[in-house]
Short mmCIF file of C-alpha atoms in Angstrom, two decimals:
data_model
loop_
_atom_site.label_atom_id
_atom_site.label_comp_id
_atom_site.label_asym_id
_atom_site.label_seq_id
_atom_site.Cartn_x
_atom_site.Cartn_y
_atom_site.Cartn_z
CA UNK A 25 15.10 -12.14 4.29
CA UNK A 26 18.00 -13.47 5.98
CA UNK A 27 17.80 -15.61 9.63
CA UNK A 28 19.83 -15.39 12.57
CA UNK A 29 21.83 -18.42 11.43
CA UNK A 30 24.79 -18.45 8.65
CA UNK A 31 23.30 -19.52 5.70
CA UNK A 32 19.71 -19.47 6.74
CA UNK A 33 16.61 -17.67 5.44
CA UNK A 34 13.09 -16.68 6.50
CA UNK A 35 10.13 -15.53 5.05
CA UNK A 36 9.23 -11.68 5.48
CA UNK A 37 6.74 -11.07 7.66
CA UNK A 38 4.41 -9.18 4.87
CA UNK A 39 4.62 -12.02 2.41
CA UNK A 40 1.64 -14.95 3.00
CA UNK A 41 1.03 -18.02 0.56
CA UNK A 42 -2.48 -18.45 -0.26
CA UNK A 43 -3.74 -22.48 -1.75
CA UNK A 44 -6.62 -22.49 -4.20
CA UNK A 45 -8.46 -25.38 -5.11
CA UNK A 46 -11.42 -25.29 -7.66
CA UNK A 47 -12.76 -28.63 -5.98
CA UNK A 48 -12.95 -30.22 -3.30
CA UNK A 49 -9.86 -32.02 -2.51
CA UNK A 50 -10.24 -35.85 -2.37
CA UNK A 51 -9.63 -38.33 0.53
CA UNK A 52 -11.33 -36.81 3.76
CA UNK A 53 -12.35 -33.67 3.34
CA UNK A 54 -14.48 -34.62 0.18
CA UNK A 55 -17.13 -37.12 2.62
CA UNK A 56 -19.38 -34.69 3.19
CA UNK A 57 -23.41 -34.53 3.59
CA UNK A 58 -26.07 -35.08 1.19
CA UNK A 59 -28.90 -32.72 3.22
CA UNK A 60 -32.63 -32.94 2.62
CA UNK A 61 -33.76 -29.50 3.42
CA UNK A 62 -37.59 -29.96 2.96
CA UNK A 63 -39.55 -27.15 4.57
CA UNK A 64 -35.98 -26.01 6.14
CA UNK A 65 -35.25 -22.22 6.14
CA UNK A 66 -31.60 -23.09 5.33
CA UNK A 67 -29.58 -23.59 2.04
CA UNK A 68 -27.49 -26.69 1.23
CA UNK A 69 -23.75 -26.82 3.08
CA UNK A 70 -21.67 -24.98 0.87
CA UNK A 71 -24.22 -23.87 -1.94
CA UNK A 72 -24.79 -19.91 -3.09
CA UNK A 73 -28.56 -18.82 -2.89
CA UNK A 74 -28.32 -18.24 -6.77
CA UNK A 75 -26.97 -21.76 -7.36
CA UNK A 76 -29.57 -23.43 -4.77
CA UNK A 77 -32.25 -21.87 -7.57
CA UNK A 78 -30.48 -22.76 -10.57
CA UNK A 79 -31.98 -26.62 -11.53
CA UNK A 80 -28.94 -27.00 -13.81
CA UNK A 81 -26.55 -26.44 -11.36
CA UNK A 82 -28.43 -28.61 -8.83
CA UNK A 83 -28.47 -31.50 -11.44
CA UNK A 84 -24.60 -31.26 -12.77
CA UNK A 85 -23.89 -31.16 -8.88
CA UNK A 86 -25.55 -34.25 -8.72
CA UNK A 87 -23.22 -35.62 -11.21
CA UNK A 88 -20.67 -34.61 -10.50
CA UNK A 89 -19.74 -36.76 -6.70
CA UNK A 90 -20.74 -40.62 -6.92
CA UNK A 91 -24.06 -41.75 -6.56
CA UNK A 92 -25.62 -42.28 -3.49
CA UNK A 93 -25.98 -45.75 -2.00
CA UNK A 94 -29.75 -45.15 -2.33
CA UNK A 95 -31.47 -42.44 -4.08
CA UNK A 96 -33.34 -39.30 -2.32
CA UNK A 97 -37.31 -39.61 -2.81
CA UNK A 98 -38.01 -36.27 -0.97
CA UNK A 99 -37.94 -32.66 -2.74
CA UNK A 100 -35.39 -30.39 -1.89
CA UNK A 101 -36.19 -27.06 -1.16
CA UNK A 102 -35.01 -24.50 -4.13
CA UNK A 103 -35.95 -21.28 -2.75
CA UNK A 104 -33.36 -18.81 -2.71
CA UNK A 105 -32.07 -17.54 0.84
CA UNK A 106 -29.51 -14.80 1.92
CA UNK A 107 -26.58 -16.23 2.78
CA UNK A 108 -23.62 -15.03 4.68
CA UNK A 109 -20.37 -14.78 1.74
CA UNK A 110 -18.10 -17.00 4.00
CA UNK A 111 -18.86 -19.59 6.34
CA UNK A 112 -16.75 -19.59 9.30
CA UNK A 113 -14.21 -22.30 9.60
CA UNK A 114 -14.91 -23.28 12.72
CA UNK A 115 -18.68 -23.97 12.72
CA UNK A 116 -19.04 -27.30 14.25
CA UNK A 117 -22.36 -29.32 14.79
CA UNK A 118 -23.22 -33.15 15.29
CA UNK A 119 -25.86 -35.14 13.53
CA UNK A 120 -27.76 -37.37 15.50
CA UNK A 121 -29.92 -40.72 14.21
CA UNK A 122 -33.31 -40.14 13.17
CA UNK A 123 -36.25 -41.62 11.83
CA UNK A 124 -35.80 -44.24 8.78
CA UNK A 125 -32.20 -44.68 9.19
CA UNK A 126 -31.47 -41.10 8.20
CA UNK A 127 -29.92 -38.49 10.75
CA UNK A 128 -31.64 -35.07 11.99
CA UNK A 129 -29.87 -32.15 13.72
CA UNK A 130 -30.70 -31.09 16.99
CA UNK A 131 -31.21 -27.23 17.62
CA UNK A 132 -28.97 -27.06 20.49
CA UNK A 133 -25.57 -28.90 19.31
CA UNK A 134 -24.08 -25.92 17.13
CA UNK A 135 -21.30 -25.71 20.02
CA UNK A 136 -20.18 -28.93 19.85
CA UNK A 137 -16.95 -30.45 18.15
CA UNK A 138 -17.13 -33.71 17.13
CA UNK A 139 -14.15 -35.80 17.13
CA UNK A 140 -11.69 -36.44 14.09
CA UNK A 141 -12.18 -39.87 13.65
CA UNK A 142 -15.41 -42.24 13.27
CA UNK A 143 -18.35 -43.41 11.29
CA UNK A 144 -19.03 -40.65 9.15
CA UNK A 145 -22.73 -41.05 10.34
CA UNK A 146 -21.48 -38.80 13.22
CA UNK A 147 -20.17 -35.83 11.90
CA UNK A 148 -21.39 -32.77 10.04
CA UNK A 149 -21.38 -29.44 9.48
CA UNK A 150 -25.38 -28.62 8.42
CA UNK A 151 -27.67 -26.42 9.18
CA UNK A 152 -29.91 -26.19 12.17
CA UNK A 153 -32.71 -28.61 12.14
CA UNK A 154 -31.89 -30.09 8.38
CA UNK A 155 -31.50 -33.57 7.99
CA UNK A 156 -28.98 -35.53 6.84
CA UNK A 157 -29.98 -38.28 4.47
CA UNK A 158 -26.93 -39.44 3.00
CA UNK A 159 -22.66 -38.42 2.08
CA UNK A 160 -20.92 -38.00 -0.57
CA UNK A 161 -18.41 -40.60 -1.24
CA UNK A 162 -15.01 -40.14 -2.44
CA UNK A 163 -13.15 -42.22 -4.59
CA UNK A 164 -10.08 -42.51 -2.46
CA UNK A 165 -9.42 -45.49 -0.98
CA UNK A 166 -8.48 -46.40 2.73
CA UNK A 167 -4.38 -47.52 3.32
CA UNK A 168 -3.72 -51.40 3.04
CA UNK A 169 -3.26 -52.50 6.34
CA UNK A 170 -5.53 -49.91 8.50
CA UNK A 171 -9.06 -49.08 9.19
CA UNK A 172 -11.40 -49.49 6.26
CA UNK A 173 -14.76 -48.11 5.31
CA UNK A 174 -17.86 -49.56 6.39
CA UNK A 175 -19.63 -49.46 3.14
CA UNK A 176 -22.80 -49.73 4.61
CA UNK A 177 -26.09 -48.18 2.45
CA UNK A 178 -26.37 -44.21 3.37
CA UNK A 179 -24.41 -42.05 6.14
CA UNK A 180 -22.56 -45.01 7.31
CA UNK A 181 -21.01 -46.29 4.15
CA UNK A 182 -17.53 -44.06 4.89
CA UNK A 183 -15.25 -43.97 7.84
CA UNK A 184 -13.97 -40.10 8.22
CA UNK A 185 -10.64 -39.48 9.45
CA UNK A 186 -8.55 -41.96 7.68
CA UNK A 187 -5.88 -41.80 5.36
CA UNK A 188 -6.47 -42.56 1.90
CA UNK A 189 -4.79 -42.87 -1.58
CA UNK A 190 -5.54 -41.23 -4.68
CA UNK A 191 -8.57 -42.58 -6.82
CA UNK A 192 -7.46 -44.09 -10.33
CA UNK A 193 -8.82 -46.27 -12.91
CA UNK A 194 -6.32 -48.52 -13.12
CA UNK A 195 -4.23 -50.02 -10.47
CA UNK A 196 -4.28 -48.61 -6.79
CA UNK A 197 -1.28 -45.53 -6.58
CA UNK A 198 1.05 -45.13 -3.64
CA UNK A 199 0.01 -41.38 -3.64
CA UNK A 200 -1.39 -40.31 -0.63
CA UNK A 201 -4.89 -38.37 -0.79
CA UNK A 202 -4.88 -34.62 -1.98
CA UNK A 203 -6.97 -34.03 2.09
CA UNK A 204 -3.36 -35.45 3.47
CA UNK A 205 -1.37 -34.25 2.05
CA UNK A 206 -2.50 -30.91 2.94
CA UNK A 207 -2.69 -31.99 6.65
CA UNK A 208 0.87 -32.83 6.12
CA UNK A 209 1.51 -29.24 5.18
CA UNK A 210 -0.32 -27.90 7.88
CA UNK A 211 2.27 -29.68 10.02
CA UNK A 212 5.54 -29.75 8.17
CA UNK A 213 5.09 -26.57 5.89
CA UNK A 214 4.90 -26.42 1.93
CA UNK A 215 8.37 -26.01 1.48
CA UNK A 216 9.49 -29.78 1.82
CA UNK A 217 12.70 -31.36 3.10
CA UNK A 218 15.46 -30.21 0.86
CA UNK A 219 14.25 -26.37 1.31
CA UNK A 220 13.98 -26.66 4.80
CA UNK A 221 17.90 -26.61 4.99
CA UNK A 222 18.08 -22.73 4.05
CA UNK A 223 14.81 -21.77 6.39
CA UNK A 224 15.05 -21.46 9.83
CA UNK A 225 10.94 -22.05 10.22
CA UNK A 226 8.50 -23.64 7.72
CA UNK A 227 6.68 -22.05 5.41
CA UNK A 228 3.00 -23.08 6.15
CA UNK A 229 -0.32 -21.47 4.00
CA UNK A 230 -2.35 -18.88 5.27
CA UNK A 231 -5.48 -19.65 3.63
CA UNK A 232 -6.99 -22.67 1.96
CA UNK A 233 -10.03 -21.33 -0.80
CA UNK A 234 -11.78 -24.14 -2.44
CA UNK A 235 -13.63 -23.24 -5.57
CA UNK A 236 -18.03 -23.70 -5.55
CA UNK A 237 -18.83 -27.61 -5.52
CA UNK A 238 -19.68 -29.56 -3.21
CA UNK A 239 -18.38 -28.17 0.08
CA UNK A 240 -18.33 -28.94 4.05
CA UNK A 241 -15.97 -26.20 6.19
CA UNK A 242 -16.22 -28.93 9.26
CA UNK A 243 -14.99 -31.49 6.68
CA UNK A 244 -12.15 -29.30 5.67
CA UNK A 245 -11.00 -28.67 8.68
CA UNK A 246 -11.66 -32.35 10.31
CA UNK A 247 -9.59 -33.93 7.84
CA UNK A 248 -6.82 -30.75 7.24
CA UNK A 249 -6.85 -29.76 11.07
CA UNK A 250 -8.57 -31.81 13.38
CA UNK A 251 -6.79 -35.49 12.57
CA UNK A 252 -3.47 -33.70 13.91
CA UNK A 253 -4.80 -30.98 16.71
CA UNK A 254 -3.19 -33.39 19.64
CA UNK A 255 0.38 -33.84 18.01
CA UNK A 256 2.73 -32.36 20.37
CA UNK A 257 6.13 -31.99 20.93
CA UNK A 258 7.14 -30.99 18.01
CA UNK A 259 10.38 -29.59 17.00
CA UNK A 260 10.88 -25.80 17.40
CA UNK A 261 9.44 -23.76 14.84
CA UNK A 262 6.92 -26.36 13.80
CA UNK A 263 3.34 -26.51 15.25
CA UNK A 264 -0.22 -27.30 13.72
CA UNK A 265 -1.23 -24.27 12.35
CA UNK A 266 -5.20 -22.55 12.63
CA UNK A 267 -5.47 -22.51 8.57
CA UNK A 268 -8.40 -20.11 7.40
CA UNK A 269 -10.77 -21.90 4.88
CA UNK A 270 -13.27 -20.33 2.86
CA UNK A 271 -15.30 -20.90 -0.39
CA UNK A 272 -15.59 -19.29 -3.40
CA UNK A 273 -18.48 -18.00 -5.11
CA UNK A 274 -17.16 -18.61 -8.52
CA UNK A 275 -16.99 -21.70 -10.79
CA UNK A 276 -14.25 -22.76 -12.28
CA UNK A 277 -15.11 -22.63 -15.97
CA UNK A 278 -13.29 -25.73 -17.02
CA UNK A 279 -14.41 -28.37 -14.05
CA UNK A 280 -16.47 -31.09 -14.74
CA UNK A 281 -19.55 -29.41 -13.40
CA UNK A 282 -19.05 -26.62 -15.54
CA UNK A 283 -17.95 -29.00 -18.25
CA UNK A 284 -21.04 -31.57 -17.96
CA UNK A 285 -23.67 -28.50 -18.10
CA UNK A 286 -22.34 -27.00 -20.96
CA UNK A 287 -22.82 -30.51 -22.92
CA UNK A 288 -25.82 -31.43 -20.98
CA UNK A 289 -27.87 -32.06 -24.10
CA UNK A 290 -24.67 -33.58 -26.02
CA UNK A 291 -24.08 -37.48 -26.08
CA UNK A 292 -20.97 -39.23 -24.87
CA UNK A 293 -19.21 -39.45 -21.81
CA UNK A 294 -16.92 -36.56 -20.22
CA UNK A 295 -13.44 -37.62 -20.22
CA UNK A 296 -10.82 -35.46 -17.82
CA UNK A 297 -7.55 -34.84 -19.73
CA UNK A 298 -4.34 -36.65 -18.99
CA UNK A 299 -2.86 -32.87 -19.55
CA UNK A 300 -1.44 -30.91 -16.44
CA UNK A 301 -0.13 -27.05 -17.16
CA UNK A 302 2.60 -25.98 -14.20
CA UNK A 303 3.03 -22.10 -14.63
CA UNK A 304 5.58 -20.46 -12.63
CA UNK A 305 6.91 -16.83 -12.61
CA UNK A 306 10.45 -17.77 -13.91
CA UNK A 307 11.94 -16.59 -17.27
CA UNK A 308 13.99 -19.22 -18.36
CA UNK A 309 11.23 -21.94 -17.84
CA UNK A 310 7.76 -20.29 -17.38
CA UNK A 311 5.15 -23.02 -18.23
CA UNK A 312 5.93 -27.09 -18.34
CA UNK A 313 3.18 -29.20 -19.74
CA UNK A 314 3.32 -32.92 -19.60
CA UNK A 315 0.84 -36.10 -20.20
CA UNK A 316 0.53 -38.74 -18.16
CA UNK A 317 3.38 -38.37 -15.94
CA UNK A 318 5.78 -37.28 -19.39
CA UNK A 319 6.89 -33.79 -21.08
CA UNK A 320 3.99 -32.99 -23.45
CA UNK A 321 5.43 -34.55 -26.65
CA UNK A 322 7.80 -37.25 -25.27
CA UNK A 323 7.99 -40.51 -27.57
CA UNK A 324 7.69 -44.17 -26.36
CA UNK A 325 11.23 -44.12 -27.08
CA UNK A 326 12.31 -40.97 -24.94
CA UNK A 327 10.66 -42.45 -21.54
CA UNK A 328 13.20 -42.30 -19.44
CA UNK A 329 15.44 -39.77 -21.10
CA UNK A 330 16.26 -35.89 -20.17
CA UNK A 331 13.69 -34.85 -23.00
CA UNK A 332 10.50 -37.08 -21.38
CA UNK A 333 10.91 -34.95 -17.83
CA UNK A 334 8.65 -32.96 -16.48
CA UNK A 335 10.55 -29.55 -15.15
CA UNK A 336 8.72 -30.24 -12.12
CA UNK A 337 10.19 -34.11 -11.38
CA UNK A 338 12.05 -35.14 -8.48
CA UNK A 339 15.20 -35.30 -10.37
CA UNK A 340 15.09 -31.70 -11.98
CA UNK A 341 14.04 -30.33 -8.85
CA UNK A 342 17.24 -31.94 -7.19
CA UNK A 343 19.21 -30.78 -9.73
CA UNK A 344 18.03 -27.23 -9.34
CA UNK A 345 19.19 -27.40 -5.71
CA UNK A 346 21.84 -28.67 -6.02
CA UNK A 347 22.70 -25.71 -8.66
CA UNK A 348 21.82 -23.61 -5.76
CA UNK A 349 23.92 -25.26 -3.46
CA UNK A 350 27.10 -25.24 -5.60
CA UNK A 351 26.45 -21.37 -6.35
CA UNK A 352 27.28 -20.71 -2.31
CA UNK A 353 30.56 -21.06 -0.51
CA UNK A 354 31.14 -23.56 1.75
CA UNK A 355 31.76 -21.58 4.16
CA UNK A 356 28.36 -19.79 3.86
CA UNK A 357 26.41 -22.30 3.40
CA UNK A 358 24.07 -23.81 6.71
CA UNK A 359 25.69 -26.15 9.02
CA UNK A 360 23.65 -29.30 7.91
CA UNK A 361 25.06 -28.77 4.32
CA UNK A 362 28.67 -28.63 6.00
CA UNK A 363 28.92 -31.19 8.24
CA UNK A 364 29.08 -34.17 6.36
CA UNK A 365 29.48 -34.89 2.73
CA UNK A 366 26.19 -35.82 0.66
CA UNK A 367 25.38 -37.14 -2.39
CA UNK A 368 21.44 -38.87 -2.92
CA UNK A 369 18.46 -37.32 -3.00
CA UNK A 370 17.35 -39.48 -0.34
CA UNK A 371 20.50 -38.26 1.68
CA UNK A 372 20.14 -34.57 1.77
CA UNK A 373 16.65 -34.82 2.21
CA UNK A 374 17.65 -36.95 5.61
CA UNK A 375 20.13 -34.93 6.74
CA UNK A 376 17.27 -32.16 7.27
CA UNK A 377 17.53 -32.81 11.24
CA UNK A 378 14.14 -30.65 12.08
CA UNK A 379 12.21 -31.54 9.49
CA UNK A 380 12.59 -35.38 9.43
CA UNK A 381 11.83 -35.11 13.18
CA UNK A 382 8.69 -33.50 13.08
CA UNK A 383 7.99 -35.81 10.07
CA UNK A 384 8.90 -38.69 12.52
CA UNK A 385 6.12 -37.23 15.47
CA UNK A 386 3.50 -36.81 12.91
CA UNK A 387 3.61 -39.79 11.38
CA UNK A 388 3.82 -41.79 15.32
CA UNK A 389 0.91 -39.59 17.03
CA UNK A 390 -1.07 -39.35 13.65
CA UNK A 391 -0.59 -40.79 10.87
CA UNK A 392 1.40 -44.03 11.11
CA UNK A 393 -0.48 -45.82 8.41
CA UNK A 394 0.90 -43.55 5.92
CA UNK A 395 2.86 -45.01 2.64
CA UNK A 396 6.16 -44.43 2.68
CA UNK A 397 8.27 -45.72 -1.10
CA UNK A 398 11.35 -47.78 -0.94
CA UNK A 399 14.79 -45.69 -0.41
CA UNK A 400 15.83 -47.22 -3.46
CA UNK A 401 13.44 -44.89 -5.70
CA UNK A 402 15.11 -42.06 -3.96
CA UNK A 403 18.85 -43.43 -4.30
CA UNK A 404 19.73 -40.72 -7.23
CA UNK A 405 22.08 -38.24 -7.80
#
């Protein structure tokens, strides 16, 4: 609907934008911990009571996160228990030392909030009494140049709270993990710089669902929420938003879990597919598939070309704004698309005043480690 300001937009107040996940995302939110629930009346963090009973979901879910620094001797309690359907996202509790280098929860710490960054040794979200015998690691490494992980055996081989790149086979990526990049958003809004020039307030998600796997709703919101609760001093119109988390029931039918127990009995490895499907609700360009970066299809030859892009590329993403740009009067257009004359990528996105200086806060009270490419890959026009 239209703003207050010539040329600028908001979103109606009936209209909310709603991020599914089927797992986990990686980076933070993913170290999360392995429970030993012997002779506990409690189910695993994030598990269904059907799923708890199932012995082939409780083996593919083993599978499916890395191994363990050391293995888990003790049985695991597969009785089935009635469980509430969501699990608020603010439950908070600490996890204290115990015996044999494991950690036990104390009855009377379920009001506590633990801070966003440490050993991950100190922070969980379990139930009362259970103990905590080791975490799930994720394959995302720490930034070059910050604080690293640990990798000591057990609970202490991770360091929560830090930023991390994507995980990859090959050589380390400048892509920031999918856990920040989502605290980003919770910041800065989904709608990115070169939007932000026609929207006179961010457009931030209303709810984060993840997808059943391996879950922690203190993770989620220590590494989407917590690592940027003290920013202040933000622009106007931008603020760290209270995001409401919760977990589905469901299973995605194509993850790996799902995947793996299908062929549980079949030999060879499961391989993830190089394939991503973008669908969008526009006529003239509805699905885009591409491979490894490239439009499904493109030739050695083509890298490079128009035909190897993905629809959903930097460059035909620019190009669609500036489409939309050229489609509106100057004279109707908002002021920081009048003021000066622009030409790069890299210099419209700048000349978003409000968003490049709550991008500037973030990044000095919170995340200064994170990787920021050369200008010169964003020098295009």
């Amino acid at each position: 609907m239209p703003g207050t300001k010539t040329g600028m937009w908001k979103l109606k107040p009936d209209l909310h934008f709603v991020f599914f996940s089927s797992h986990t995302p990686c980076g933070d939110a993913s170290i999360i911990p392995v429970l030993e629930l012997e002779d506990q009346p409690c189910s695993p963090v994030g598990q269904s009571a059907e799923a708890i009973s199932d012995p082939v979901v409780l083996e593919n879910k083993r599978k499916c996160e890395e191994i363990p620094a050391h293995p888990i001797t003790k049985r695991m309690r597969t009785e089935p228990r009635d469980l509430p359907r969501e699990i608020p996202s603010d439950t908070a509790m600490h996890y204290s030392t115990g015996k044999e280098g494991s950690l036990q929860i104390p009855p009377d710490s379920s009001n506590s909030s633990p801070p966003a960054n440490g050993p991950a040794a100190t922070q969980g979200t379990v139930p009362v009494g259970a103990k905590v015998v080791d975490i799930y690691r994720t394959g995302a490494k720490c930034v070059p140049g910050g604080a690293g992980d640990a990798q000591k055996p057990g609970v202490e081989y991770h360091q929560v709270g830090l930023l991390r790149v994507k995980p990859g086979r090959g050589d380390r990526t400048c892509s920031m993990s999918c856990s920040d990049k989502l605290a980003r958003w919770n910041v800065l809004g989904c709608q990115g710089a070169l939007l932000m020039h026609f929207l006179e307030e961010p457009i931030y998600l209303a709810a984060l669902v993840v997808g059943k796997c391996p879950y922690s709703p203190e993770a989620m919101k220590r590494a989407v929420i917590g690592r940027c609760q003290h920013v202040s001093s933000l622009p106007r119109g931008f603020q760290v938003q209270e995001l409401k988390m919760l977990q589905s029931n469901l299973l995605f039918e194509h993850s790996r879990c799902a995947v793996q127990a299908k062929r549980a009995n079949c030999p060879g490895k499961v391989v993830p597919c190089g394939a991503a499907i973008g669908w969008s609700a526009v006529p003239e360009q509805p699905v885009d598939v591409s491979c490894s970066g490239f439009r499904q299809g493109a030739t050695k030859k083509s890298v490079g070309s128009l035909q190897a892009r993905s629809k959903v590329c930097k460059v035909e993403l620019f190009n669609m704004f500036l489409n939309l740009v050229s489609s509106i009067s100057e004279n109707k257009r908002p002021e920081s698309l009048r003021v000066k004359k622009l030409e790069t990528y890299w210099e419209y996105k700048e000349a978003a005043a409000s968003y490049q200086e709550a991008w500037k806060t973030l990044r000095k009270q919170a995340f200064g480690s994170w990787i920021r490419n050369s200008p010169d890959y964003q020098q295009f026009k």
